[in-house]
């Protein structure tokens, strides 16, 4: 029998004897020594050629060996590792090599502490031989996210747990070679484990088999960097349960069975600043905090970009952080500026782009024309000139390649990747193709926006609409506002007046339910200018009315609203458009009610009702009648107002031609008016019930501002009923809704009401003062009689406190 086999048998026999003497099973010894059951079994059978010194020491500790017994045990294991007949013995395995191939770890890794802790826990489970523990981790994410840096840092942190060594393979070859062949990677791994070149098998299958044999009982950490796909990775995974493989890839490698996947996100702003400070110096970053924050933003919180920016600053101590920020503001130069030595953002993106198929590459380029931050497949199909199914397939490939992000069921570019896509579009497609793609996108967005808006119009023809109902249309309009609004601006700039008018008019009824969600003042201003340029006074009068509404109702600019409505009314009278004249009177009455001129408002409403009735427009007639009821309430004629509002409420409950959402919002608005009438009569419980009903309807319709107003009034009704805690809860809910929509005037009123509630508790004077100060701040620069009145009241109350 060969000497080496005798030595293995001697050590294995001794190990078994000592284990049995102490009454331990192989499982119990493995657990005590932090080894694997298979390792113990193979050592006892003499099949382990080279037990590691650390393993032998842990076994000696577990067996409670001391003195001569411990020395004999360790010496026999050492003899086994170092046979005396090297020269005479034929080659029957690799030399004992403990590789340590990890590159140097970066000293300034930031923002990954939680992931490192998770990997440490996993490594402990692997080395302890815990069942069902994943032994492969895929660290995946877009180019420049810091996958390699994290894997290497984690490798150094975990290396003490893997006494068999650490292997590192970069699986991404330099162009044009493409990804490293797994057979070549296996040859390198075998050489790292001590197999001479002349003993490396020729067959890829035999190489894989030998690698698995050598790693079966060896606690190894293997880092496979820049993997291309699952097929490249599978042959390179070690076989032992005591091994851990860290794989970095732009794709999540979903076909790799049993792997744990860890996506890498962008750094938080705080982590971005920490990374810059680690590279540049804390004092230098602290000296320009605002510029440092801007630098983190311009780098898109991408670790590679931040590292390059930091390296540039570190190599140029004469530069201020602000100087680099100014350079990066120019989007045309940003990717070039983000280059330092052989590090470059552009080259990182290039690797992924060159691996795309032609269709996905075109979708990638063309999608950069989309103006919004996120988008869906239908819009991508329009800009790429393909069908939606093809666009969806290409988008998923781009996500897999790490050059697109997902946000729910939508897609999104990282800012720097979008710049790269725009570069590729300019470089690879002719100007005529780019213009055609852009125009296709704008056409599609304008057409779809017009179709969506039409779903809200009274008695509209919806036969050719892609939307099932008005709620589906509202959902689309809300999600795509970041795209259709820029398309509308683009059409206005390019003189597409007819299209702009059509879209702005189509959105009018939708705007009622979303009064504070979109910039209606801008949208209707574009419509007015387009109608004027197109020479269409009827459209201009209608859009002036919409604009006047937006200025007073959405922006609390009552004076500007009155001026715009006066222009609309005059134009409508000049061209004989009684409908638009009546709407101008109705909107003007609403402003007069707001500004304390209820008597004038009643007169305007009577004239509007007469005009609407004359042309047989019942919807307009009841809108004007509702405003008339509100004016009556403002004059203290609450019973008359309630009668009028009940009539209006009954009208909106019958067939009136409105869309489902439009009818619901109008009905809830009548409930609000009736609630105010009941409150004026001192019937606070009835008023609270009406407000609560209206709130539920507004909430279902997504009419957030109106919902906030209903909750606000509900809180005031509860306050009048003496239900202080419930009133405060309602007012706080209203305040949150107003704040989300940025409605400073309504925030100020709610804060003032909350302060009045707090005044009830004498020990909360400080809280009341703080609320009043916040209310005064929210009044800001607003200039209207009701704002001036509240501002004066708040100042008196603050002075008195």
Short mmCIF file of N, CA and C in Angstrom, two decimals, residues 65-72:
data_model
loop_
_atom_site.label_atom_id
_atom_site.label_comp_id
_atom_site.label_asym_id
_atom_site.label_seq_id
_atom_site.Cartn_x
_atom_site.Cartn_y
_atom_site.Cartn_z
N UNK A 65 -8.58 17.27 23.33
CA UNK A 65 -7.23 16.70 23.38
C UNK A 65 -6.27 17.72 23.98
N UNK A 66 -5.32 17.21 24.76
CA UNK A 66 -4.31 18.08 25.37
C UNK A 66 -3.01 17.29 25.53
N UNK A 67 -1.92 18.02 25.71
CA UNK A 67 -0.63 17.38 25.97
C UNK A 67 -0.17 16.49 24.84
N UNK A 68 0.44 15.34 25.18
CA UNK A 68 1.00 14.44 24.17
C UNK A 68 -0.06 13.90 23.18
N UNK A 69 -1.30 13.67 23.69
CA UNK A 69 -2.34 13.17 22.79
C UNK A 69 -2.65 14.18 21.69
N UNK A 70 -2.70 15.42 22.06
CA UNK A 70 -2.98 16.49 21.07
C UNK A 70 -1.83 16.59 20.09
N UNK A 71 -0.57 16.54 20.61
CA UNK A 71 0.60 16.65 19.74
C UNK A 71 0.62 15.51 18.71
N UNK A 72 0.33 14.29 19.19
CA UNK A 72 0.35 13.13 18.28
C UNK A 72 -0.71 13.30 17.18
#
